PDB file of C-alpha atoms in Angstrom:
ATOM      1  CA  UNK A   1       0.000   0.000   0.000  1.00 49.00           C
ATOM      2  CA  UNK A   2       1.568   3.280  -1.125  1.00 61.00           C
ATOM      3  CA  UNK A   3       1.855   6.143   1.332  1.00 73.00           C
ATOM      4  CA  UNK A   4       0.157   9.421   0.427  1.00 82.00           C
ATOM      5  CA  UNK A   5       2.785  12.139   0.269  1.00 88.00           C
ATOM      6  CA  UNK A   6       2.214  15.404   2.084  1.00 93.00           C
ATOM      7  CA  UNK A   7       1.784  18.360  -0.231  1.00 95.00           C
ATOM      8  CA  UNK A   8       4.253  21.180   0.388  1.00 96.00           C
ATOM      9  CA  UNK A   9       5.625  24.222  -1.388  1.00 97.00           C
ATOM     10  CA  UNK A  10       9.363  24.914  -1.403  1.00 97.00           C
ATOM     11  CA  UNK A  11      10.192  28.612  -1.348  1.00 96.00           C
ATOM     12  CA  UNK A  12      12.049  30.186  -4.253  1.00 95.00           C
ATOM     13  CA  UNK A  13      15.754  30.284  -3.454  1.00 91.00           C
ATOM     14  CA  UNK A  14      15.831  34.006  -4.255  1.00 89.00           C
ATOM     15  CA  UNK A  15      14.066  34.629  -0.948  1.00 94.00           C
ATOM     16  CA  UNK A  16      16.190  32.238   1.080  1.00 94.00           C
ATOM     17  CA  UNK A  17      19.646  33.341  -0.061  1.00 92.00           C
ATOM     18  CA  UNK A  18      19.294  36.785  -1.630  1.00 93.00           C
ATOM     19  CA  UNK A  19      22.305  38.855  -2.579  1.00 92.00           C
ATOM     20  CA  UNK A  20      20.358  42.043  -1.856  1.00 94.00           C
ATOM     21  CA  UNK A  21      17.414  42.723   0.488  1.00 96.00           C
ATOM     22  CA  UNK A  22      14.112  41.211  -0.621  1.00 96.00           C
ATOM     23  CA  UNK A  23      11.963  43.931  -2.208  1.00 96.00           C
ATOM     24  CA  UNK A  24       8.523  44.100  -0.598  1.00 97.00           C
ATOM     25  CA  UNK A  25       5.526  46.111  -1.805  1.00 97.00           C
ATOM     26  CA  UNK A  26       3.204  46.588   1.170  1.00 98.00           C
ATOM     27  CA  UNK A  27      -0.094  47.951  -0.165  1.00 97.00           C
ATOM     28  CA  UNK A  28      -2.326  49.626   2.396  1.00 96.00           C
ATOM     29  CA  UNK A  29      -1.296  51.401   5.611  1.00 95.00           C
ATOM     30  CA  UNK A  30      -4.538  51.157   7.576  1.00 92.00           C
ATOM     31  CA  UNK A  31      -5.688  48.868  10.375  1.00 91.00           C
ATOM     32  CA  UNK A  32      -3.906  45.762   9.111  1.00 94.00           C
ATOM     33  CA  UNK A  33      -1.173  47.361   7.006  1.00 96.00           C
ATOM     34  CA  UNK A  34       0.142  49.500   9.857  1.00 94.00           C
ATOM     35  CA  UNK A  35       0.456  46.386  12.053  1.00 95.00           C
ATOM     36  CA  UNK A  36       2.037  44.375   9.230  1.00 97.00           C
ATOM     37  CA  UNK A  37       4.692  47.062   8.794  1.00 97.00           C
ATOM     38  CA  UNK A  38       5.641  46.791  12.478  1.00 96.00           C
ATOM     39  CA  UNK A  39       5.941  43.018  12.092  1.00 97.00           C
ATOM     40  CA  UNK A  40       8.154  43.487   9.015  1.00 98.00           C
ATOM     41  CA  UNK A  41      10.443  45.823  10.995  1.00 98.00           C
ATOM     42  CA  UNK A  42      10.855  43.073  13.592  1.00 97.00           C
ATOM     43  CA  UNK A  43      11.398  40.455  10.911  1.00 98.00           C
ATOM     44  CA  UNK A  44      14.013  42.521   9.098  1.00 98.00           C
ATOM     45  CA  UNK A  45      15.978  43.039  12.317  1.00 97.00           C
ATOM     46  CA  UNK A  46      15.895  39.305  13.050  1.00 97.00           C
ATOM     47  CA  UNK A  47      16.831  38.274   9.498  1.00 97.00           C
ATOM     48  CA  UNK A  48      19.861  40.567   9.527  1.00 97.00           C
ATOM     49  CA  UNK A  49      20.965  39.092  12.859  1.00 97.00           C
ATOM     50  CA  UNK A  50      20.812  35.639  11.228  1.00 96.00           C
ATOM     51  CA  UNK A  51      23.012  36.648   8.279  1.00 96.00           C
ATOM     52  CA  UNK A  52      20.166  37.160   5.792  1.00 96.00           C
ATOM     53  CA  UNK A  53      20.138  40.212   3.493  1.00 96.00           C
ATOM     54  CA  UNK A  54      16.858  41.378   5.036  1.00 97.00           C
ATOM     55  CA  UNK A  55      13.987  43.333   3.500  1.00 97.00           C
ATOM     56  CA  UNK A  56      13.492  46.565   1.571  1.00 97.00           C
ATOM     57  CA  UNK A  57       9.898  47.728   1.973  1.00 98.00           C
ATOM     58  CA  UNK A  58       7.942  50.225  -0.125  1.00 96.00           C
ATOM     59  CA  UNK A  59       4.659  51.189   1.561  1.00 97.00           C
ATOM     60  CA  UNK A  60       1.832  52.351  -0.732  1.00 96.00           C
ATOM     61  CA  UNK A  61      -1.139  54.402   0.500  1.00 96.00           C
ATOM     62  CA  UNK A  62      -2.633  57.658  -0.772  1.00 95.00           C
ATOM     63  CA  UNK A  63      -4.758  58.240   2.348  1.00 95.00           C
ATOM     64  CA  UNK A  64      -4.095  60.748   5.133  1.00 95.00           C
ATOM     65  CA  UNK A  65      -4.524  60.266   8.883  1.00 92.00           C
ATOM     66  CA  UNK A  66      -7.877  61.281  10.382  1.00 92.00           C
ATOM     67  CA  UNK A  67      -9.412  61.129  13.865  1.00 90.00           C
ATOM     68  CA  UNK A  68     -11.068  57.804  12.987  1.00 88.00           C
ATOM     69  CA  UNK A  69      -7.623  56.226  12.472  1.00 89.00           C
ATOM     70  CA  UNK A  70      -6.307  56.951  15.970  1.00 88.00           C
ATOM     71  CA  UNK A  71      -6.084  54.097  18.454  1.00 79.00           C
ATOM     72  CA  UNK A  72      -7.123  51.187  16.242  1.00 79.00           C
ATOM     73  CA  UNK A  73      -4.392  51.984  13.703  1.00 82.00           C
ATOM     74  CA  UNK A  74      -0.771  52.826  14.509  1.00 84.00           C
ATOM     75  CA  UNK A  75      -1.140  56.603  14.483  1.00 89.00           C
ATOM     76  CA  UNK A  76      -0.934  59.391  17.074  1.00 89.00           C
ATOM     77  CA  UNK A  77      -2.750  62.703  17.516  1.00 92.00           C
ATOM     78  CA  UNK A  78       0.367  64.583  16.443  1.00 91.00           C
ATOM     79  CA  UNK A  79       0.271  62.819  13.043  1.00 92.00           C
ATOM     80  CA  UNK A  80      -3.199  64.005  12.001  1.00 93.00           C
ATOM     81  CA  UNK A  81      -3.216  65.169   8.382  1.00 93.00           C
ATOM     82  CA  UNK A  82       0.008  63.410   7.401  1.00 94.00           C
ATOM     83  CA  UNK A  83       0.047  60.717   4.753  1.00 96.00           C
ATOM     84  CA  UNK A  84      -0.247  57.324   6.428  1.00 96.00           C
ATOM     85  CA  UNK A  85       2.620  55.848   4.441  1.00 97.00           C
ATOM     86  CA  UNK A  86       4.966  58.743   5.261  1.00 97.00           C
ATOM     87  CA  UNK A  87       4.216  58.695   8.987  1.00 96.00           C
ATOM     88  CA  UNK A  88       4.742  54.945   9.267  1.00 96.00           C
ATOM     89  CA  UNK A  89       7.854  54.722   7.099  1.00 97.00           C
ATOM     90  CA  UNK A  90       9.521  57.675   8.828  1.00 96.00           C
ATOM     91  CA  UNK A  91       8.914  56.009  12.170  1.00 95.00           C
ATOM     92  CA  UNK A  92      10.240  52.646  10.951  1.00 96.00           C
ATOM     93  CA  UNK A  93      13.347  54.194   9.407  1.00 98.00           C
ATOM     94  CA  UNK A  94      14.165  56.184  12.544  1.00 96.00           C
ATOM     95  CA  UNK A  95      13.769  53.129  14.748  1.00 94.00           C
ATOM     96  CA  UNK A  96      15.584  50.581  12.586  1.00 95.00           C
ATOM     97  CA  UNK A  97      18.024  52.694  10.570  1.00 95.00           C
ATOM     98  CA  UNK A  98      16.492  51.418   7.331  1.00 96.00           C
ATOM     99  CA  UNK A  99      15.923  53.302   4.085  1.00 96.00           C
ATOM    100  CA  UNK A 100      12.444  52.039   3.323  1.00 98.00           C
ATOM    101  CA  UNK A 101      10.238  54.149   1.059  1.00 96.00           C
ATOM    102  CA  UNK A 102       6.773  55.675   1.301  1.00 96.00           C
ATOM    103  CA  UNK A 103       4.534  56.115  -1.740  1.00 95.00           C
ATOM    104  CA  UNK A 104       1.729  58.649  -1.316  1.00 94.00           C
ATOM    105  CA  UNK A 105      -0.158  57.451  -4.392  1.00 92.00           C
ATOM    106  CA  UNK A 106      -2.520  54.574  -4.989  1.00 91.00           C
ATOM    107  CA  UNK A 107      -0.953  51.307  -6.131  1.00 92.00           C
ATOM    108  CA  UNK A 108      -2.749  51.024  -9.444  1.00 86.00           C
ATOM    109  CA  UNK A 109      -2.413  50.321 -13.133  1.00 85.00           C
ATOM    110  CA  UNK A 110      -1.648  53.977 -13.819  1.00 84.00           C
ATOM    111  CA  UNK A 111       1.655  53.525 -11.939  1.00 80.00           C
ATOM    112  CA  UNK A 112       3.050  51.093 -14.497  1.00 78.00           C
ATOM    113  CA  UNK A 113       3.537  53.323 -17.553  1.00 67.00           C
ATOM    114  CA  UNK A 114       6.808  52.202 -19.148  1.00 52.00           C
ATOM    115  CA  UNK A 115       8.602  51.438 -15.883  1.00 56.00           C
ATOM    116  CA  UNK A 116       7.526  48.098 -14.450  1.00 54.00           C
ATOM    117  CA  UNK A 117      10.287  48.220 -11.853  1.00 59.00           C
ATOM    118  CA  UNK A 118       8.470  51.069 -10.116  1.00 72.00           C
ATOM    119  CA  UNK A 119       5.623  48.777  -9.047  1.00 83.00           C
ATOM    120  CA  UNK A 120       7.514  45.491  -9.065  1.00 87.00           C
ATOM    121  CA  UNK A 121       8.680  43.703  -5.939  1.00 92.00           C
ATOM    122  CA  UNK A 122       9.696  40.145  -5.157  1.00 95.00           C
ATOM    123  CA  UNK A 123       6.981  39.977  -2.505  1.00 97.00           C
ATOM    124  CA  UNK A 124       3.626  41.788  -2.634  1.00 97.00           C
ATOM    125  CA  UNK A 125       1.623  42.110   0.587  1.00 98.00           C
ATOM    126  CA  UNK A 126      -1.876  43.552   0.224  1.00 97.00           C
ATOM    127  CA  UNK A 127      -3.919  44.948   3.108  1.00 96.00           C
ATOM    128  CA  UNK A 128      -6.681  46.602   1.105  1.00 94.00           C
ATOM    129  CA  UNK A 129     -10.355  47.238   1.826  1.00 87.00           C
ATOM    130  CA  UNK A 130     -11.988  46.697  -1.553  1.00 89.00           C
ATOM    131  CA  UNK A 131     -12.487  43.821  -3.953  1.00 90.00           C
ATOM    132  CA  UNK A 132     -11.645  46.121  -6.876  1.00 91.00           C
ATOM    133  CA  UNK A 133      -8.214  46.819  -5.378  1.00 93.00           C
ATOM    134  CA  UNK A 134      -7.437  43.086  -5.206  1.00 94.00           C
ATOM    135  CA  UNK A 135      -8.381  42.516  -8.834  1.00 94.00           C
ATOM    136  CA  UNK A 136      -6.256  45.489  -9.859  1.00 94.00           C
ATOM    137  CA  UNK A 137      -3.256  44.124  -7.916  1.00 95.00           C
ATOM    138  CA  UNK A 138      -3.711  40.777  -9.665  1.00 95.00           C
ATOM    139  CA  UNK A 139      -3.731  42.496 -13.065  1.00 94.00           C
ATOM    140  CA  UNK A 140      -0.599  44.500 -12.220  1.00 93.00           C
ATOM    141  CA  UNK A 141       1.294  41.397 -11.084  1.00 94.00           C
ATOM    142  CA  UNK A 142       0.411  39.575 -14.304  1.00 92.00           C
ATOM    143  CA  UNK A 143       1.520  42.525 -16.420  1.00 88.00           C
ATOM    144  CA  UNK A 144       4.789  42.969 -14.534  1.00 86.00           C
ATOM    145  CA  UNK A 145       5.763  39.302 -14.501  1.00 81.00           C
ATOM    146  CA  UNK A 146       5.062  39.137 -18.240  1.00 70.00           C
ATOM    147  CA  UNK A 147       7.060  42.260 -19.034  1.00 64.00           C
ATOM    148  CA  UNK A 148      10.380  40.462 -19.264  1.00 58.00           C
ATOM    149  CA  UNK A 149      11.889  42.589 -16.475  1.00 57.00           C
ATOM    150  CA  UNK A 150      14.208  40.578 -14.269  1.00 62.00           C
ATOM    151  CA  UNK A 151      14.950  43.065 -11.509  1.00 65.00           C
ATOM    152  CA  UNK A 152      12.560  42.623  -8.537  1.00 76.00           C
ATOM    153  CA  UNK A 153      10.525  40.092 -10.516  1.00 87.00           C
ATOM    154  CA  UNK A 154       7.341  39.215  -8.543  1.00 93.00           C
ATOM    155  CA  UNK A 155       7.390  35.809  -6.885  1.00 95.00           C
ATOM    156  CA  UNK A 156       4.708  35.810  -4.169  1.00 97.00           C
ATOM    157  CA  UNK A 157       1.537  37.633  -3.171  1.00 97.00           C
ATOM    158  CA  UNK A 158       0.345  37.548   0.458  1.00 98.00           C
ATOM    159  CA  UNK A 159      -3.190  38.935   0.790  1.00 97.00           C
ATOM    160  CA  UNK A 160      -4.879  39.986   4.039  1.00 96.00           C
ATOM    161  CA  UNK A 161      -8.619  40.561   4.357  1.00 92.00           C
ATOM    162  CA  UNK A 162     -10.993  40.887   7.293  1.00 90.00           C
ATOM    163  CA  UNK A 163     -14.463  41.788   8.457  1.00 86.00           C
ATOM    164  CA  UNK A 164     -15.727  42.681  11.929  1.00 85.00           C
ATOM    165  CA  UNK A 165     -14.043  39.837  13.829  1.00 89.00           C
ATOM    166  CA  UNK A 166     -13.043  37.390  11.121  1.00 91.00           C
ATOM    167  CA  UNK A 167     -10.290  37.433   8.538  1.00 92.00           C
ATOM    168  CA  UNK A 168      -8.085  35.433   6.228  1.00 94.00           C
ATOM    169  CA  UNK A 169      -4.556  35.388   4.848  1.00 96.00           C
ATOM    170  CA  UNK A 170      -3.779  33.700   1.543  1.00 96.00           C
ATOM    171  CA  UNK A 171      -0.400  33.075  -0.085  1.00 97.00           C
ATOM    172  CA  UNK A 172      -0.151  32.948  -3.885  1.00 97.00           C
ATOM    173  CA  UNK A 173       2.697  32.468  -6.322  1.00 97.00           C
ATOM    174  CA  UNK A 174       3.105  34.852  -9.237  1.00 95.00           C
ATOM    175  CA  UNK A 175       3.559  32.227 -11.905  1.00 92.00           C
ATOM    176  CA  UNK A 176       5.234  28.896 -11.311  1.00 94.00           C
ATOM    177  CA  UNK A 177       8.006  28.433  -8.756  1.00 95.00           C
ATOM    178  CA  UNK A 178      10.378  25.651  -9.786  1.00 95.00           C
ATOM    179  CA  UNK A 179      10.311  22.900  -7.172  1.00 96.00           C
ATOM    180  CA  UNK A 180      13.072  20.461  -6.247  1.00 94.00           C
ATOM    181  CA  UNK A 181      12.582  16.747  -6.779  1.00 93.00           C
ATOM    182  CA  UNK A 182      11.439  15.073  -3.588  1.00 92.00           C
ATOM    183  CA  UNK A 183      10.781  11.464  -2.621  1.00 91.00           C
ATOM    184  CA  UNK A 184       9.239  12.499   0.681  1.00 93.00           C
ATOM    185  CA  UNK A 185       6.831  15.261  -0.432  1.00 95.00           C
ATOM    186  CA  UNK A 186       4.378  16.009  -3.212  1.00 95.00           C
ATOM    187  CA  UNK A 187       5.627  19.457  -4.249  1.00 96.00           C
ATOM    188  CA  UNK A 188       3.265  22.246  -5.368  1.00 96.00           C
ATOM    189  CA  UNK A 189       4.706  24.769  -7.823  1.00 96.00           C
ATOM    190  CA  UNK A 190       1.722  27.083  -8.329  1.00 96.00           C
ATOM    191  CA  UNK A 191      -0.529  28.642  -5.692  1.00 96.00           C
ATOM    192  CA  UNK A 192      -3.586  30.386  -7.229  1.00 95.00           C
ATOM    193  CA  UNK A 193      -4.368  34.077  -6.773  1.00 95.00           C
ATOM    194  CA  UNK A 194      -7.092  34.893  -4.266  1.00 92.00           C
ATOM    195  CA  UNK A 195      -8.938  36.610  -7.131  1.00 92.00           C
ATOM    196  CA  UNK A 196      -8.903  33.400  -9.180  1.00 90.00           C
ATOM    197  CA  UNK A 197      -9.817  30.951  -6.431  1.00 85.00           C
ATOM    198  CA  UNK A 198     -12.315  33.082  -4.532  1.00 79.00           C
ATOM    199  CA  UNK A 199     -13.280  35.616  -7.208  1.00 76.00           C
ATOM    200  CA  UNK A 200     -17.030  35.036  -7.108  1.00 74.00           C
ATOM    201  CA  UNK A 201     -17.068  34.936  -3.311  1.00 72.00           C
ATOM    202  CA  UNK A 202     -15.164  38.224  -3.202  1.00 74.00           C
ATOM    203  CA  UNK A 203     -17.653  39.872  -5.551  1.00 74.00           C
ATOM    204  CA  UNK A 204     -20.612  38.610  -3.517  1.00 67.00           C
ATOM    205  CA  UNK A 205     -19.120  39.824  -0.246  1.00 64.00           C
ATOM    206  CA  UNK A 206     -18.194  43.281  -1.521  1.00 63.00           C
ATOM    207  CA  UNK A 207     -19.744  45.952   0.654  1.00 52.00           C
ATOM    208  CA  UNK A 208     -22.099  48.385  -1.017  1.00 40.00           C
ATOM    209  CA  UNK A 209     -21.258  51.192   1.449  1.00 43.00           C
ATOM    210  CA  UNK A 210     -17.633  52.318   1.271  1.00 50.00           C
ATOM    211  CA  UNK A 211     -18.230  55.528   3.259  1.00 45.00           C
ATOM    212  CA  UNK A 212     -15.188  56.247   5.469  1.00 55.00           C
ATOM    213  CA  UNK A 213     -15.702  56.105   9.232  1.00 53.00           C
ATOM    214  CA  UNK A 214     -15.940  59.526  10.880  1.00 50.00           C
ATOM    215  CA  UNK A 215     -14.850  58.430  14.349  1.00 51.00           C
ATOM    216  CA  UNK A 216     -13.100  55.619  16.193  1.00 55.00           C
ATOM    217  CA  UNK A 217     -16.516  54.426  17.421  1.00 55.00           C
ATOM    218  CA  UNK A 218     -17.755  54.192  13.824  1.00 56.00           C
ATOM    219  CA  UNK A 219     -14.617  52.326  12.757  1.00 57.00           C
ATOM    220  CA  UNK A 220     -15.068  49.769  15.538  1.00 58.00           C
ATOM    221  CA  UNK A 221     -18.522  48.917  14.187  1.00 59.00           C
ATOM    222  CA  UNK A 222     -16.941  47.511  11.016  1.00 67.00           C
ATOM    223  CA  UNK A 223     -13.627  46.148  12.360  1.00 73.00           C
ATOM    224  CA  UNK A 224     -13.214  45.070  15.969  1.00 78.00           C
ATOM    225  CA  UNK A 225     -10.254  46.369  17.955  1.00 82.00           C
ATOM    226  CA  UNK A 226      -7.878  43.384  17.734  1.00 90.00           C
ATOM    227  CA  UNK A 227      -8.800  41.592  14.508  1.00 92.00           C
ATOM    228  CA  UNK A 228      -6.199  43.551  12.497  1.00 93.00           C
ATOM    229  CA  UNK A 229      -3.284  42.948  14.870  1.00 94.00           C
ATOM    230  CA  UNK A 230      -4.147  39.261  15.372  1.00 95.00           C
ATOM    231  CA  UNK A 231      -4.390  38.694  11.631  1.00 95.00           C
ATOM    232  CA  UNK A 232      -1.160  40.612  10.968  1.00 96.00           C
ATOM    233  CA  UNK A 233       0.804  38.558  13.496  1.00 96.00           C
ATOM    234  CA  UNK A 234      -0.462  35.233  12.170  1.00 96.00           C
ATOM    235  CA  UNK A 235      -0.013  36.157   8.507  1.00 96.00           C
ATOM    236  CA  UNK A 236       3.527  37.444   8.935  1.00 97.00           C
ATOM    237  CA  UNK A 237       4.284  34.327  10.997  1.00 97.00           C
ATOM    238  CA  UNK A 238       3.546  32.375   7.808  1.00 96.00           C
ATOM    239  CA  UNK A 239       6.061  34.512   5.931  1.00 97.00           C
ATOM    240  CA  UNK A 240       8.624  34.106   8.719  1.00 97.00           C
ATOM    241  CA  UNK A 241       8.299  30.313   8.628  1.00 94.00           C
ATOM    242  CA  UNK A 242       8.722  30.382   4.839  1.00 95.00           C
ATOM    243  CA  UNK A 243      12.013  32.241   5.133  1.00 96.00           C
ATOM    244  CA  UNK A 244      13.300  30.205   8.068  1.00 95.00           C
ATOM    245  CA  UNK A 245      12.186  26.700   7.061  1.00 95.00           C
ATOM    246  CA  UNK A 246      12.260  27.106   3.281  1.00 95.00           C
ATOM    247  CA  UNK A 247       8.961  25.288   2.819  1.00 95.00           C
ATOM    248  CA  UNK A 248       5.351  25.274   3.953  1.00 95.00           C
ATOM    249  CA  UNK A 249       2.485  22.799   4.127  1.00 94.00           C
ATOM    250  CA  UNK A 250      -0.052  25.624   4.458  1.00 94.00           C
ATOM    251  CA  UNK A 251      -0.872  28.502   2.158  1.00 94.00           C
ATOM    252  CA  UNK A 252      -2.821  30.631   4.567  1.00 95.00           C
ATOM    253  CA  UNK A 253      -5.406  30.638   7.314  1.00 96.00           C
ATOM    254  CA  UNK A 254      -8.901  31.639   8.336  1.00 95.00           C
ATOM    255  CA  UNK A 255      -9.235  33.439  11.661  1.00 95.00           C
ATOM    256  CA  UNK A 256     -12.332  33.933  13.813  1.00 95.00           C
ATOM    257  CA  UNK A 257     -11.754  36.041  16.899  1.00 92.00           C
ATOM    258  CA  UNK A 258     -15.428  35.705  17.826  1.00 91.00           C
ATOM    259  CA  UNK A 259     -14.824  32.168  19.035  1.00 94.00           C
ATOM    260  CA  UNK A 260     -11.001  32.253  19.072  1.00 94.00           C
ATOM    261  CA  UNK A 261     -10.494  29.778  16.250  1.00 95.00           C
ATOM    262  CA  UNK A 262      -7.815  29.686  13.575  1.00 95.00           C
ATOM    263  CA  UNK A 263      -8.042  27.246  10.660  1.00 95.00           C
ATOM    264  CA  UNK A 264      -4.974  26.662   8.474  1.00 95.00           C
ATOM    265  CA  UNK A 265      -5.477  26.330   4.711  1.00 94.00           C
ATOM    266  CA  UNK A 266      -3.700  23.232   3.406  1.00 90.00           C
ATOM    267  CA  UNK A 267      -2.874  22.437  -0.208  1.00 87.00           C
ATOM    268  CA  UNK A 268      -5.509  20.605  -2.197  1.00 78.00           C
TER     269      UNK A 268
END
């Protein structure tokens, strides 16, 4: 009787042994994105201590800080009116001595023009609020990876999404990642985009009212206080394990803080 092999994905070697820091496009600097950036600062510090080349992050967000963002997101009263991306990146650079970049424009198709390197990164992390934004990111990644550009060629997309007290993180490959031959594991070279696998579900769940919250109390009606930070920690833990172990048997997770349950997403 033959043994069923466990399905795993081996990480592209470019992330495990990079000559230069891994380029990361973090899209969205709100409730989840601001917490993800903090986790990436911690990760970068730890990677450097372990002899890895570390990370180079570009944070994209065209929004400015309002009263509704205080408390639940990583912003202070003194930062009101500043661009979210600028406030967060300045803070990260001062703390860690990095030279990460802030983009005060929307990460969209209009950014491509003739320069794919401007929007290209080895790793894309999306913390966006709308279904349209996810489909646009998917289109950009397909255009960039098909452009023939080698520098910062996209390899992975890590998408975060959440509601009031539930959320999910899903890892995708941008194209096929060559896998080593293995007698022990059934290797998986391609992980589908969230927009391909859950496209119809995303469209059905899209909120009809995108009106911004006017206060912290309003914001807490749509996203509970700790769902963003819990999701950020668990999602970046997946990325950390990828870089440390070089492989994964899970491509994401579903999280429900209402009943304190987390469900890993295994390969099919």
